[in-house]
Amino acid sequence: MDDTKRDWVQSWLIKARSDLRSARALVALSEPATDTAIFHCQQAAEKALKGYLAFRDQPLERTHDLERLLELATALERSFAPLETQADLLNPYATAFRYPDTLGLQFPSVAEVTTAIAHAQAIYDFVLAVIPQDGRPA
């Protein structure tokens, strides 16, 4: 992989890793910021999938839809298909808790965030496993 492509792929994966770290830190606070933490879980999965698509030289759609990104990845490599459950669970978190709704402020539970972190980590780890070592962040 050439330097430009390697840097592009790694940049997506570094941002995904940072989102995972942020989610963990926010949920561990004495007063957990679960709404923000769960958003970072969705973002980590999105950026990991975009990192894979960049690795495969695919044009990156301006979308936050994990189901769409997973569909694109699965078309290139069928082994992504079992991640559908994780993508489905994380997909709504791009917007679900970012704004107040007519019922007022809503916050996910710490348990819900913990599950979301595990799902985002699974997607991130899977992407790392299918990308050559030189495309992975240090």
Coordinates of C-alpha atoms in Angstrom, one line a residue:
M1 CA 0.0 0.0 0.0
D2 CA 1.4 3.4 -0.9
D3 CA 2.1 6.1 1.7
T4 CA -0.9 8.3 0.7
K5 CA -3.4 5.4 0.9
R6 CA -1.8 4.1 4.2
D7 CA -2.1 7.5 5.8
W8 CA -5.8 7.9 4.6
V9 CA -6.8 4.5 6.0
Q10 CA -4.9 5.0 9.2
S11 CA -6.5 8.4 9.7
W12 CA -10.0 6.8 9.7
L13 CA -8.9 4.1 12.1
I14 CA -7.2 6.5 14.5
K15 CA -10.3 8.6 14.6
A16 CA -12.4 5.5 15.3
R17 CA -10.0 4.5 18.1
S18 CA -10.3 8.0 19.6
D19 CA -14.1 7.8 19.5
L20 CA -13.9 4.5 21.4
R21 CA -11.6 6.0 24.0
S22 CA -13.9 9.0 24.4
A23 CA -17.0 6.7 24.9
R24 CA -15.2 4.8 27.6
A25 CA -14.0 7.9 29.4
L26 CA -17.4 9.6 29.3
V27 CA -19.2 6.6 30.7
A28 CA -16.6 6.2 33.5
L29 CA -17.2 9.7 34.8
S30 CA -18.7 10.1 38.3
E31 CA -21.7 11.5 36.5
P32 CA -21.6 9.6 33.2
A33 CA -22.3 11.5 30.0
T34 CA -24.1 8.6 28.5
D35 CA -25.8 10.6 25.7
T36 CA -22.4 11.7 24.3
A37 CA -20.7 8.4 25.0
I38 CA -23.2 6.4 23.0
F39 CA -22.9 8.9 20.1
H40 CA -19.1 8.2 20.1
C41 CA -19.9 4.5 19.8
Q42 CA -21.8 5.0 16.6
Q43 CA -19.1 7.3 15.3
A44 CA -16.3 4.7 16.1
A45 CA -18.1 2.1 14.0
E46 CA -18.8 4.5 11.2
K47 CA -15.2 5.6 11.0
A48 CA -13.9 2.0 11.2
L49 CA -16.1 1.0 8.3
K50 CA -15.1 4.0 6.3
G51 CA -11.5 3.1 7.0
Y52 CA -12.1 -0.3 5.5
L53 CA -13.8 1.2 2.4
A54 CA -10.9 3.6 2.0
F55 CA -8.6 0.6 2.2
R56 CA -10.6 -1.0 -0.7
D57 CA -10.3 2.2 -2.7
Q58 CA -14.1 2.9 -2.5
P59 CA -15.6 6.3 -2.7
L60 CA -16.8 7.3 0.7
E61 CA -20.4 8.3 0.9
R62 CA -21.4 11.2 3.1
T63 CA -23.6 9.1 5.3
H64 CA -23.8 8.2 9.0
D65 CA -25.9 5.1 8.1
L66 CA -24.0 2.1 9.4
E67 CA -26.3 -0.3 7.7
R68 CA -25.4 1.3 4.3
L69 CA -21.7 1.3 5.1
L70 CA -21.9 -2.4 6.2
E71 CA -23.8 -3.2 3.0
L72 CA -20.9 -1.7 1.0
A73 CA -18.3 -3.5 3.0
T74 CA -20.2 -6.8 2.7
A75 CA -20.4 -6.5 -1.1
L76 CA -16.6 -6.4 -1.1
E77 CA -16.1 -9.0 1.6
R78 CA -18.9 -11.4 2.7
S79 CA -17.3 -11.9 6.1
F80 CA -18.7 -8.5 7.2
A81 CA -22.2 -9.9 7.1
P82 CA -22.3 -11.1 10.7
L83 CA -21.7 -7.6 11.9
E84 CA -25.3 -6.7 10.9
T85 CA -26.5 -7.0 14.5
Q86 CA -23.9 -4.6 15.8
A87 CA -24.6 -2.1 13.0
D88 CA -28.3 -2.2 13.6
L89 CA -28.0 -1.6 17.3
L90 CA -25.5 1.3 16.9
N91 CA -27.2 3.0 13.9
P92 CA -29.8 5.0 15.8
Y93 CA -27.2 6.5 18.1
A94 CA -26.0 8.9 15.4
T95 CA -28.9 11.1 16.4
A96 CA -31.1 9.4 19.1
F97 CA -29.7 11.3 22.1
R98 CA -28.1 14.3 20.5
Y99 CA -31.1 16.6 20.8
P100 CA -34.0 17.0 23.2
D101 CA -37.3 15.6 21.9
T102 CA -40.9 16.4 22.7
L103 CA -40.6 14.2 25.9
G104 CA -37.6 16.3 27.1
L105 CA -34.1 15.1 27.6
Q106 CA -33.5 11.4 27.2
F107 CA -30.4 9.6 28.2
P108 CA -29.3 6.0 27.6
S109 CA -28.4 3.9 30.6
V110 CA -24.8 3.0 31.5
A111 CA -25.6 -0.6 30.6
E112 CA -26.8 0.5 27.1
V113 CA -23.6 2.4 26.6
T114 CA -21.5 -0.5 27.8
T115 CA -23.2 -2.7 25.2
A116 CA -22.8 -0.1 22.5
I117 CA -19.0 0.1 23.3
A118 CA -18.7 -3.6 23.0
H119 CA -20.5 -3.5 19.6
A120 CA -18.4 -0.6 18.3
Q121 CA -15.2 -2.4 19.5
A122 CA -16.3 -5.6 17.7
I123 CA -16.7 -3.6 14.4
Y124 CA -13.4 -1.8 14.9
D125 CA -11.5 -5.1 15.7
F126 CA -13.0 -6.8 12.7
V127 CA -11.8 -4.0 10.4
L128 CA -8.3 -4.2 11.9
A129 CA -8.3 -8.0 11.3
V130 CA -9.0 -7.6 7.6
I131 CA -6.6 -4.8 6.9
P132 CA -2.9 -5.6 6.4
Q133 CA -0.6 -4.7 9.3
D134 CA 0.8 -1.7 7.4
G135 CA -2.6 -0.1 7.1
R136 CA -3.3 -0.3 10.9
P137 CA -2.6 2.6 13.2
A138 CA 0.6 2.2 15.4

